[in-house]
Coordinates of C-alpha atoms and ligand atoms in Angstrom, one line a residue:
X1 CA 16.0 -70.8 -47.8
X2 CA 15.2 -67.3 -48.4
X3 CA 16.7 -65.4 -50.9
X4 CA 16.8 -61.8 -51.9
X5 CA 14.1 -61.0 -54.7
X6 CA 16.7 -59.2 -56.8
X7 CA 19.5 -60.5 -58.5
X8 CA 21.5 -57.4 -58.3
X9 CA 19.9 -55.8 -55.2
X10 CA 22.0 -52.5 -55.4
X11 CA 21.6 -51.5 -58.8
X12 CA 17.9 -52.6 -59.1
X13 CA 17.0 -50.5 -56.5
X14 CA 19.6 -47.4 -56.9
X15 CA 17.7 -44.0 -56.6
X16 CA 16.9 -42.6 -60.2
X17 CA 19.4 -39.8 -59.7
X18 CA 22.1 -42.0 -59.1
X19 CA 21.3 -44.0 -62.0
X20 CA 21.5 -41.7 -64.0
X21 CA 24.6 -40.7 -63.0
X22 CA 25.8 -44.3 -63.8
X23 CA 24.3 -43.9 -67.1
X24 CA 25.9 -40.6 -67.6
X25 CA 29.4 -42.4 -66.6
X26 CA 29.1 -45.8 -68.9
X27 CA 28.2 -43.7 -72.1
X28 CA 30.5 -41.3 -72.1
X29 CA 33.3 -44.6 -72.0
X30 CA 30.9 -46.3 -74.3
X31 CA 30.9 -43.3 -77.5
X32 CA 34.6 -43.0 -76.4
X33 CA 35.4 -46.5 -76.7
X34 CA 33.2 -46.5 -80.0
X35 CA 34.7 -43.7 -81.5
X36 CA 38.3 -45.1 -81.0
X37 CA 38.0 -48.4 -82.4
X38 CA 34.9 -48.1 -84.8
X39 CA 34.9 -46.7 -88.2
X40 CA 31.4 -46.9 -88.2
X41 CA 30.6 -44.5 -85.3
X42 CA 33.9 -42.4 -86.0
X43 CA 32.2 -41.5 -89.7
X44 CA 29.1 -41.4 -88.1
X45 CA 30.1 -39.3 -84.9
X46 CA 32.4 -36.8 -87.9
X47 CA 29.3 -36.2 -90.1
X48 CA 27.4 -35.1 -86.9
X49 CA 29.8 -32.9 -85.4
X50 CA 29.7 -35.3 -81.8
X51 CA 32.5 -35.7 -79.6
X52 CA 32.1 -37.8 -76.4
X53 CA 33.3 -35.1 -74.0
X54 CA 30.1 -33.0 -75.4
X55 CA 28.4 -35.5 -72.7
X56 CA 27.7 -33.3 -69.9
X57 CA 24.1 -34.4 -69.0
X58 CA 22.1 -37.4 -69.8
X59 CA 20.1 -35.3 -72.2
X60 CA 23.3 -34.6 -74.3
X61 CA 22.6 -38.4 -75.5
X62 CA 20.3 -36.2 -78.0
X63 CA 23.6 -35.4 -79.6
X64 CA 24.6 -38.7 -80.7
X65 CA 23.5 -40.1 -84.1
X66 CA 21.0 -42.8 -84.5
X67 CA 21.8 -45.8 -85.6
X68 CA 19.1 -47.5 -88.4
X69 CA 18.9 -50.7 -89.5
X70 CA 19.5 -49.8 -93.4
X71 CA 22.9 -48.5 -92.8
X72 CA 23.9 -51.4 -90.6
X73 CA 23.3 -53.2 -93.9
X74 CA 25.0 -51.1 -96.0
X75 CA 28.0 -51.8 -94.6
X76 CA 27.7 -55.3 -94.2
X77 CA 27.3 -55.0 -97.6
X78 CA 30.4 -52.5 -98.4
X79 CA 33.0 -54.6 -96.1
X80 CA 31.8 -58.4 -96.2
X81 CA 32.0 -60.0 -93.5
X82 CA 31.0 -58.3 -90.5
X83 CA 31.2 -54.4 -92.0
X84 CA 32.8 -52.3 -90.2
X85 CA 31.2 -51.8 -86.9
X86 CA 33.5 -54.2 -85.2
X87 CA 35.4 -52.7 -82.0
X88 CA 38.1 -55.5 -81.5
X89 CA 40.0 -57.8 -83.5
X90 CA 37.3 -60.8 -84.8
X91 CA 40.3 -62.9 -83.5
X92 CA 38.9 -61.9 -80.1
X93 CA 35.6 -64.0 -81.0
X94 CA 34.7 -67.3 -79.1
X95 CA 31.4 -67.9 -80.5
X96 CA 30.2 -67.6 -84.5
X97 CA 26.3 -68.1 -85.2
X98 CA 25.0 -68.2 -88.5
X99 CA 21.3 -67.3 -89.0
X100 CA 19.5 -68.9 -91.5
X101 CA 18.3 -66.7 -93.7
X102 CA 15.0 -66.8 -95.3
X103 CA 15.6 -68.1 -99.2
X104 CA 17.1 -65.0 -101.4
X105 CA 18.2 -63.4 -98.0
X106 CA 21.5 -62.7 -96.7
X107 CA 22.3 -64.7 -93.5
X108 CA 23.2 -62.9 -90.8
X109 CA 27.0 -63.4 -89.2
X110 CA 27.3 -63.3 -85.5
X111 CA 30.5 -62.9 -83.7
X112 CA 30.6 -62.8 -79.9
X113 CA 33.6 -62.9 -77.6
X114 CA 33.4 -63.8 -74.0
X115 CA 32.6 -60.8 -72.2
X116 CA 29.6 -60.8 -74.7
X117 CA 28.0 -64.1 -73.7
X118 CA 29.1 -63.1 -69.8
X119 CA 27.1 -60.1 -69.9
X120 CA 24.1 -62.3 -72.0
X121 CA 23.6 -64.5 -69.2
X122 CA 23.5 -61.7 -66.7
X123 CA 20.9 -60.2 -68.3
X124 CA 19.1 -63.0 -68.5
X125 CA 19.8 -63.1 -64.5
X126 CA 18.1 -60.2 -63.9
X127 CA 15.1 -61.4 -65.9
X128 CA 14.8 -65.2 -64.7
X129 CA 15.6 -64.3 -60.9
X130 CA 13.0 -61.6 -60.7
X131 CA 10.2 -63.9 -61.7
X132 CA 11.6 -66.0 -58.9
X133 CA 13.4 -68.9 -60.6
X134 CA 15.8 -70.3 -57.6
X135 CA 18.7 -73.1 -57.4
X136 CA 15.7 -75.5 -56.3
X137 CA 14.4 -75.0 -59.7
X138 CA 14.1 -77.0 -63.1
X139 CA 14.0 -75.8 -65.8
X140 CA 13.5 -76.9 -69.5
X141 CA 14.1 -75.1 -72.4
X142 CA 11.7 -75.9 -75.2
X143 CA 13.3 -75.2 -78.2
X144 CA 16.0 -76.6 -80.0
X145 CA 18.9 -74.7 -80.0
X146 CA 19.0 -73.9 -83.1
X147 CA 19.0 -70.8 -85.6
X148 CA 17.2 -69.6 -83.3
X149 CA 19.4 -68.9 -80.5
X150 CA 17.0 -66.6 -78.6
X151 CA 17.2 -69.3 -75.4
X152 CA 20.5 -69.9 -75.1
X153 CA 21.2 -67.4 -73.1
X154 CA 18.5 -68.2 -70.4
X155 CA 20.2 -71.5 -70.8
X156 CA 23.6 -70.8 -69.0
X157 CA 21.8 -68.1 -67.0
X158 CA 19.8 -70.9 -64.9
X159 CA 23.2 -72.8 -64.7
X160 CA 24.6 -69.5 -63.0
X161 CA 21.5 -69.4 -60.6
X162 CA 22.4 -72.8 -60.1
X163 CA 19.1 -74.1 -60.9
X164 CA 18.9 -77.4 -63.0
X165 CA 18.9 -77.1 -66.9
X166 CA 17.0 -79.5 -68.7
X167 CA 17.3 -78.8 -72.8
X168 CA 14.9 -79.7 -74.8
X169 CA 16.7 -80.4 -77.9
X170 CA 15.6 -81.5 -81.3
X171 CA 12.6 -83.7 -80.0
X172 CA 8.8 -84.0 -80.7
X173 CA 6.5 -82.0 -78.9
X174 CA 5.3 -85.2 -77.4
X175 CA 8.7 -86.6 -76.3
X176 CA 9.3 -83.2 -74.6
X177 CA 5.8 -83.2 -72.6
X178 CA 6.6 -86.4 -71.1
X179 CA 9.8 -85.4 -70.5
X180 CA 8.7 -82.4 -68.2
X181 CA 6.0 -84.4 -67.1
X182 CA 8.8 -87.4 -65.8
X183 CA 11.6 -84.2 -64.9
X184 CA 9.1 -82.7 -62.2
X185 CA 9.8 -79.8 -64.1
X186 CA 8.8 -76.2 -62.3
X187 CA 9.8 -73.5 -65.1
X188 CA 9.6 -74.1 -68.9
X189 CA 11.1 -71.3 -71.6
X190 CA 8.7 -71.6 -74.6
X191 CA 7.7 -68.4 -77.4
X192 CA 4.1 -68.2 -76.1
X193 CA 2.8 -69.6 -79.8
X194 CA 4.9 -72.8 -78.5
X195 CA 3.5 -73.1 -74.8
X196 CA 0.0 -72.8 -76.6
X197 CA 1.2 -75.4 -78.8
X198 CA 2.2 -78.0 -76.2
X199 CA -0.4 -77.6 -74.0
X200 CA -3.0 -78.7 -77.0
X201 CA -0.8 -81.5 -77.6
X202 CA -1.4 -82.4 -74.2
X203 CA -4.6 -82.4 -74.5
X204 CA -4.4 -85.1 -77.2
X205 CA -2.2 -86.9 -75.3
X206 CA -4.8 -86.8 -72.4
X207 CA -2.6 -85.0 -69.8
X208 CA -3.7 -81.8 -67.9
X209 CA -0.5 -79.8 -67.9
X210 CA -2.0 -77.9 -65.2
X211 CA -2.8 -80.7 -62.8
X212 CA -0.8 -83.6 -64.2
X213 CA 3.4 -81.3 -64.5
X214 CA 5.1 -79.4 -61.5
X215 CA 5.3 -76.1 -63.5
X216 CA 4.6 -72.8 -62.0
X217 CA 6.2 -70.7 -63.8
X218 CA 6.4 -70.2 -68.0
X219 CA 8.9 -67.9 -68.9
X220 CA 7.9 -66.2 -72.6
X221 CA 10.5 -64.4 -75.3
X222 CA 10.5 -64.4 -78.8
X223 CA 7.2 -62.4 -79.9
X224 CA 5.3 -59.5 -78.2
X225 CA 2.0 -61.6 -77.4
X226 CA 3.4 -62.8 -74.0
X227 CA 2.1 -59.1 -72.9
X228 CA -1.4 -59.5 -74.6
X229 CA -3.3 -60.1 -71.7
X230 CA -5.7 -62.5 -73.3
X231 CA -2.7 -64.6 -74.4
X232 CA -1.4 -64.5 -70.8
X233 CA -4.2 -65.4 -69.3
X234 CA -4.5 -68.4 -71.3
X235 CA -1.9 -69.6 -70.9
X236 CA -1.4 -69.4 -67.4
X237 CA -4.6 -71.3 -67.8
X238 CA -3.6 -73.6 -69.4
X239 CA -0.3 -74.5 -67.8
X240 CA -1.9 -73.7 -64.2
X241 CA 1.4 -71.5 -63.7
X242 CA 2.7 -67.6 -63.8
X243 CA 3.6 -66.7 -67.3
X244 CA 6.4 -64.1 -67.2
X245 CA 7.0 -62.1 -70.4
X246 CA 11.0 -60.6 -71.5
X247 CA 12.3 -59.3 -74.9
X248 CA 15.5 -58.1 -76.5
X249 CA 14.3 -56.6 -79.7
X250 CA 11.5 -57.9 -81.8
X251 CA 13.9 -58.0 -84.9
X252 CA 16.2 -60.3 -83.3
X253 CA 14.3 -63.7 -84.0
X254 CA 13.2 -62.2 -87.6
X255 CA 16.2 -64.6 -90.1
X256 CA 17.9 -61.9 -92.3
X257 CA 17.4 -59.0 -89.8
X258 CA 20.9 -57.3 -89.4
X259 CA 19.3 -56.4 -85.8
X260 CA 19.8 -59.6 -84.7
X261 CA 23.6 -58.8 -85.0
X262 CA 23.2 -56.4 -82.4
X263 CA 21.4 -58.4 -79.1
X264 CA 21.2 -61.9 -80.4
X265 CA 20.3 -64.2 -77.7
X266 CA 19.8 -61.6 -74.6
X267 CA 17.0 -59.3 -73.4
X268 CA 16.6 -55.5 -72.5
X269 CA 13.0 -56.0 -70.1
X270 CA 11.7 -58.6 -68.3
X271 CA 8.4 -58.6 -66.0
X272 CA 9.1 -59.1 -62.6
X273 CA 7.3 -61.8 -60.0
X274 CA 5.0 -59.2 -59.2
X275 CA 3.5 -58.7 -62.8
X276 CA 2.6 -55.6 -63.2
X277 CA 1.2 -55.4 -66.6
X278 CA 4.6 -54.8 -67.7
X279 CA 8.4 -55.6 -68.4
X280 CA 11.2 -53.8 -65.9
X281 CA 13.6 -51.5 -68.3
X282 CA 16.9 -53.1 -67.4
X283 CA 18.6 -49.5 -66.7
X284 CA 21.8 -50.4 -65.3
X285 CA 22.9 -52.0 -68.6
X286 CA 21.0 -50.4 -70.9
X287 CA 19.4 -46.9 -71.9
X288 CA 15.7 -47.0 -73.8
X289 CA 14.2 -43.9 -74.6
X290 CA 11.1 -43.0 -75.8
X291 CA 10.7 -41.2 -79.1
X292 CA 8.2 -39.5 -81.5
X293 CA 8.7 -41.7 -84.3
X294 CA 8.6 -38.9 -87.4
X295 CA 9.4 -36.0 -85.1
X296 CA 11.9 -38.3 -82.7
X297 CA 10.9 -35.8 -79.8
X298 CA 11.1 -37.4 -76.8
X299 CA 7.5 -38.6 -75.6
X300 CA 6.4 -38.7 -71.9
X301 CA 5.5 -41.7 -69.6
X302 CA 2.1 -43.0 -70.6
X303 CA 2.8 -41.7 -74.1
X304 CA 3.4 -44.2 -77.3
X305 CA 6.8 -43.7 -78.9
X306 CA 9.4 -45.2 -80.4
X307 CA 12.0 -47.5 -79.1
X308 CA 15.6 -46.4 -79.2
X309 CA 18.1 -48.8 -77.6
X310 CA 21.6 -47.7 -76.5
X311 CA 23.4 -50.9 -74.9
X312 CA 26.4 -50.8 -72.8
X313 CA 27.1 -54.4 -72.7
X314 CA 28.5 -55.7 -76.6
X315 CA 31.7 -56.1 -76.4
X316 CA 31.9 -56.8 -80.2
X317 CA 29.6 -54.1 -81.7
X318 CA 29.0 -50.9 -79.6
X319 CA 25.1 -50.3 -80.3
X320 CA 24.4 -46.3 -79.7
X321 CA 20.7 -44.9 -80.2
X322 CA 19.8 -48.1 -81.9
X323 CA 15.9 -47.2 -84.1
X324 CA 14.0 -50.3 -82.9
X325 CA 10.9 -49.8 -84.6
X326 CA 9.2 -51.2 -81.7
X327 CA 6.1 -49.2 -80.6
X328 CA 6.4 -48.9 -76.6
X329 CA 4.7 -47.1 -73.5
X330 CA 6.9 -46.2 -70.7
X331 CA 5.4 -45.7 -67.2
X332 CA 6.8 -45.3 -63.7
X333 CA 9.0 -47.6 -61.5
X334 CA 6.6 -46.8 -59.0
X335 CA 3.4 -48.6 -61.0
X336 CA 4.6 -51.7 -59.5
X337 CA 5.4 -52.7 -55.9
X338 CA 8.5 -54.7 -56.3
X339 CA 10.4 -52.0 -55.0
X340 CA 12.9 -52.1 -58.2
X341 CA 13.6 -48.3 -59.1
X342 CA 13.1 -49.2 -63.3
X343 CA 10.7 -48.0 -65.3
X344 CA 8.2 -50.0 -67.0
X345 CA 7.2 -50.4 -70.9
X346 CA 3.5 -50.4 -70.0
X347 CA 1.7 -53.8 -71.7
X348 CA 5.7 -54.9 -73.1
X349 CA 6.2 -54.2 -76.3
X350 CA 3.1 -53.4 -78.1
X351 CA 4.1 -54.1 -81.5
X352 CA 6.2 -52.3 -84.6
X353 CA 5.9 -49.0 -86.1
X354 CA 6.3 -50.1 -89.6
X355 CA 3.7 -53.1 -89.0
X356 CA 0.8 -50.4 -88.8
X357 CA -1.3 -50.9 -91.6
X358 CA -4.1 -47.7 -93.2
X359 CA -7.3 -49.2 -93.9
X360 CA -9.7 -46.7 -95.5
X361 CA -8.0 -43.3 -93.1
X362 CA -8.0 -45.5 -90.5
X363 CA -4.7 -46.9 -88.5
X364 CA -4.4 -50.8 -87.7
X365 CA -2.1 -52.2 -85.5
X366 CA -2.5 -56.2 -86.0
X367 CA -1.3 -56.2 -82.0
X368 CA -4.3 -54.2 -80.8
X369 CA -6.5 -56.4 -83.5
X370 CA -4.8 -59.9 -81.7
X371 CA -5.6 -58.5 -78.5
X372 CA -9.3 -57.8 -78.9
X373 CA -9.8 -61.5 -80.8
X374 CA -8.1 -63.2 -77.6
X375 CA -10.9 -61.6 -76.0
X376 CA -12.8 -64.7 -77.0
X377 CA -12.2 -67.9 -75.8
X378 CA -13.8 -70.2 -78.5
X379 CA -11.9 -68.9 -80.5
X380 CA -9.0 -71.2 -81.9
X381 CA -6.6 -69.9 -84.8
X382 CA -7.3 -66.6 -87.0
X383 CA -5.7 -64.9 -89.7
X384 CA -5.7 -61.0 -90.7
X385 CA -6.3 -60.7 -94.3
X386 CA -6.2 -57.7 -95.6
X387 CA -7.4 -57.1 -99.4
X388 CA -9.0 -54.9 -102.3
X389 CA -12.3 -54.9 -103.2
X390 CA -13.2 -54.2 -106.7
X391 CA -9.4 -52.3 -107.1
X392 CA -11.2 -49.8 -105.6
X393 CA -12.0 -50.1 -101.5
X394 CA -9.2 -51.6 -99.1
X395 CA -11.1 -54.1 -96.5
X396 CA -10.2 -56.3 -93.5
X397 CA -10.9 -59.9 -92.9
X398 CA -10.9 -61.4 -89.8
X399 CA -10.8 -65.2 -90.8
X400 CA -11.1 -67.6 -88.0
X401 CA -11.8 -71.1 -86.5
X402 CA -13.9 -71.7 -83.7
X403 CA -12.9 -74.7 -81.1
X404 CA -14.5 -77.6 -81.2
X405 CA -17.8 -78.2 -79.0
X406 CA -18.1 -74.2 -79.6
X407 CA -19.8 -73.9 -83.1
X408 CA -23.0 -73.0 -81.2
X409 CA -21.3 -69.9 -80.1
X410 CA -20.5 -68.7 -83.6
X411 CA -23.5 -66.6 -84.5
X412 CA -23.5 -64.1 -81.3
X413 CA -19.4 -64.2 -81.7
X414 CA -19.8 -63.2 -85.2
X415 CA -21.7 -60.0 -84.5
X416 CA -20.0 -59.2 -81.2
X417 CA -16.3 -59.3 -82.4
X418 CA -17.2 -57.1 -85.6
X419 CA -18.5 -54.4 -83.2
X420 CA -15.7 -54.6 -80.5
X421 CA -13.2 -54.7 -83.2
X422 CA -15.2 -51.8 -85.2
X423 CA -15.5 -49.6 -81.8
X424 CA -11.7 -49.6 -81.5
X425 CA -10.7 -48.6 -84.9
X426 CA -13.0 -45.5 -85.3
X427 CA -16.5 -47.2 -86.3
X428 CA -13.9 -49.2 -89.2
X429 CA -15.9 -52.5 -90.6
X430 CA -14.2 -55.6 -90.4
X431 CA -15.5 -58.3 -92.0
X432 CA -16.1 -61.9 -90.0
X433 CA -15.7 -64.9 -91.9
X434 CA -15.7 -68.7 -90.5
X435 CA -13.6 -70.7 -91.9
X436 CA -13.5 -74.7 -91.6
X437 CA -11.3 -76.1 -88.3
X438 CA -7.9 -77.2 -89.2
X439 CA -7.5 -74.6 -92.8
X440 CA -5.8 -71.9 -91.5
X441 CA -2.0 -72.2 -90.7
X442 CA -1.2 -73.4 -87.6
X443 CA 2.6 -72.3 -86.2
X444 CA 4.6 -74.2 -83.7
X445 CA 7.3 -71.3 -82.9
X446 CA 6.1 -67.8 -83.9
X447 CA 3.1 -67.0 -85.4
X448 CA 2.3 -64.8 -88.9
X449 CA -1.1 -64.3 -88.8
X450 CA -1.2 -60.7 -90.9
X451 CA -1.7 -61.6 -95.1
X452 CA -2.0 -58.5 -96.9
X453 CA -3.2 -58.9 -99.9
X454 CA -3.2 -55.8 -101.5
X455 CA -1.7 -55.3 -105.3
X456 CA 0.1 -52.6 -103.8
X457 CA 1.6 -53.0 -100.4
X458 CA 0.5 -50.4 -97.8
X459 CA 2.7 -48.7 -94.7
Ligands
LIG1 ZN1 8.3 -55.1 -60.4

């Protein structure tokens, strides 16, 4: 049967001017709607001197306040439960999550009505029909539904393709890779560190996911690496399938991150079947602009910036120039042939402004670091460490264990790594140290592979 490639074939391929326009339209009823029912954005709107009708252009977004993740807390702190950026009666709610907060942290209280987990799923749509997921499908979710709920929403969004929904559950990795292996499963939702995960189980097990399982297609949320190329490349590897990468923000799977109040469970980008090195901008449903992070002038396509999120979907919590802290690059619709008219975030998102660490003058992005390291194959866990030599110098460690059957590769690895990661960061020295298989920490769900170790932490 042939099927269109877009979900939403109007909107995703609307000329830019038009839009816009649409844009223009929902957030002028979006600050409107906020400013009626909010205390939050009425204060916020007051102390800024911005009235909705002051909307005239899309550039007169510039007029509205940012929202920051500090105030968000502030309030949840000031009015327990939900503060007092709720737009409806919490009456109105269907669905209550708790996150579990990281010990000593404040968990995070979710409420969602309806039209929220309506408009979750069709974002979702957008994302999981344009990497080509289709009613023949099946799909399996591995996760387990818990805490974190980033899946759940591609969950009932294959049920509204109409494709079949397997969930994974609370299981052992093992039980789960012979349950796709027995399903005939074609799609699996995984974080990439859990696809990785699975597929060296399988190799334990003796199955080749690639030849011995029906997938095709892995689809990737919940950390940033399933743009790293390297990673990508692995993995479809590994799997012998497409890997598609999507995101909502990279605070929402953090526990205690008031973000994840915001877009819990859906996504903003997703890459399409055509993979252009990039996730589509979901720009019927969602504005993201590109920002100078200390000057928050707007930055040009192929420029890095800031990610600022206004969404017009919440139907709880209106979320207006939202600070992301996620570092981004946008490029042109145009850089890939799918024919959508949204624009791209060059390599997804490329990590967080505040992650960014200064070693010795020098800027660090652990993303950038990750990215070169995946570079090598034999290559099997690693850690950033960063520490202080004598109280006196800052270094950087790159601690890492090499695959079995690889140790002869260790020497010339050792000596090229330190100069490819050196030549990126301004003739900066890392340091290369081996460390024994199996010592470092290996994660299931998301990796944490940065240790800074400094007496003093750095920015
Ligand atoms: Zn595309």
């Amino acid at each position: 049967m042939a099927y269109s490639e877009f979900w939403n074939p109007k909107n995703e391929t609307l000329p830019r001017e038009q839009l816009q326009a649409l844009q223009l339209l929902k957030l002028r009823r979006l600050c409107e709607w906020a400013y009626a029912t909010t205390p939050f954005h009425q204060r916020k709107f007051d102390a800024a001197g911005f009235k909705p009708e002051q909307l005239k252009t899309l550039d007169d977004l510039r007029r509205i306040p940012f929202m920051t993740r500090e105030e968000w807390m502030e309030s949840l702190q000031e009015k327990p439960l939900f503060g007092d950026m709720l737009a409806t009666d919490p009456r109105n709610a269907i669905r209550y999550h708790l996150t579990s907060g990281t010990t000593g942290r404040t968990p995070i209280r979710v409420l969602d009505s309806m039209k929220d987990w309506d408009w979750i799923n069709e974002m979702w749509c957008y994302g999981l029909w344009g990497f080509g997921i289709r009613p023949e499908d099946s799909v399996y979710f591995a996760f387990g539904y818990g805490s974190f709920i980033g899946f759940w929403g591609a969950h009932y969004a294959c049920e509204k393709i109409g494709a079949l929904v397997i969930p994974g559950g609370a299981q052992t990795t093992e039980a789960r890779i012979k349950q796709i292996i027995e399903m005939g499963v074609t799609t699996v939702c995984s974080t990439p560190t859990y696809a990785l995960h699975m597929w060296q189980k399988a190799r334990e097990m003796g199955i080749d996911l690639a030849k011995e399982s029906k997938v095709n297609k892995v689809i990737l949320s919940g950390e940033p690496a399933g743009s790293i190329p390297a990673v990508k490349q692995q993995l479809e590897e590994a799997w012998g399938a497409k890997c598609g990468d999507t995101a909502g923000m990279t605070e929402v799977g953090k526990c205690g991150d008031t973000a994840g109040m915001t877009e819990v469970g859906t996504i903003m980008i997703f890459e399409c079947s055509h993979q252009p090195g990039g996730t589509h901008i979901i720009e019927d449903h969602y504005i993201e602009e590109v920002l100078h992070p200390t000057s928050d002038k707007p930055v040009g396509y192929g420029e890095l910036g800031e990610r600022v999120v206004t969404s017009f979907g919440r139907g709880f919590i209106p979320v207006l120039r939202y600070r992301t802290k996620d570092m981004v690059m946008k490029v042109p619709a145009s850089t890939c042939t799918c024919g959508r008219t949204w624009d791209i975030y060059s390599g997804g998102i490329r990590g967080r402004w505040d992650d960014m660490k200064l070693i010795r003058g020098t800027n660090v992005y652990p993303r950038a670091v990750e990215a070169i390291i995946r570079e090598y194959p034999a290559i099997d866990e690693f850690q950033i460490y960063i520490w202080r030599k004598e109280e006196l110098q800052d270094e950087i460690t790159i601690k890492l264990e090499i695959k079995p059957g690889h140790e002869g590769e260790w020497a010339e690895l050792q000596h090229k790594l330190a100069k490819d990661l050196s030549n990126a960061h301004e003739g900066l020295r890392f340091n290369i140290e081996r460390m024994d298989y199996g010592v470092l920490p290996h994660f299931e769900l998301k990796a944490r592979r940065l240790v800074d170790a400094r007496p003093v932490a750095h920015y």
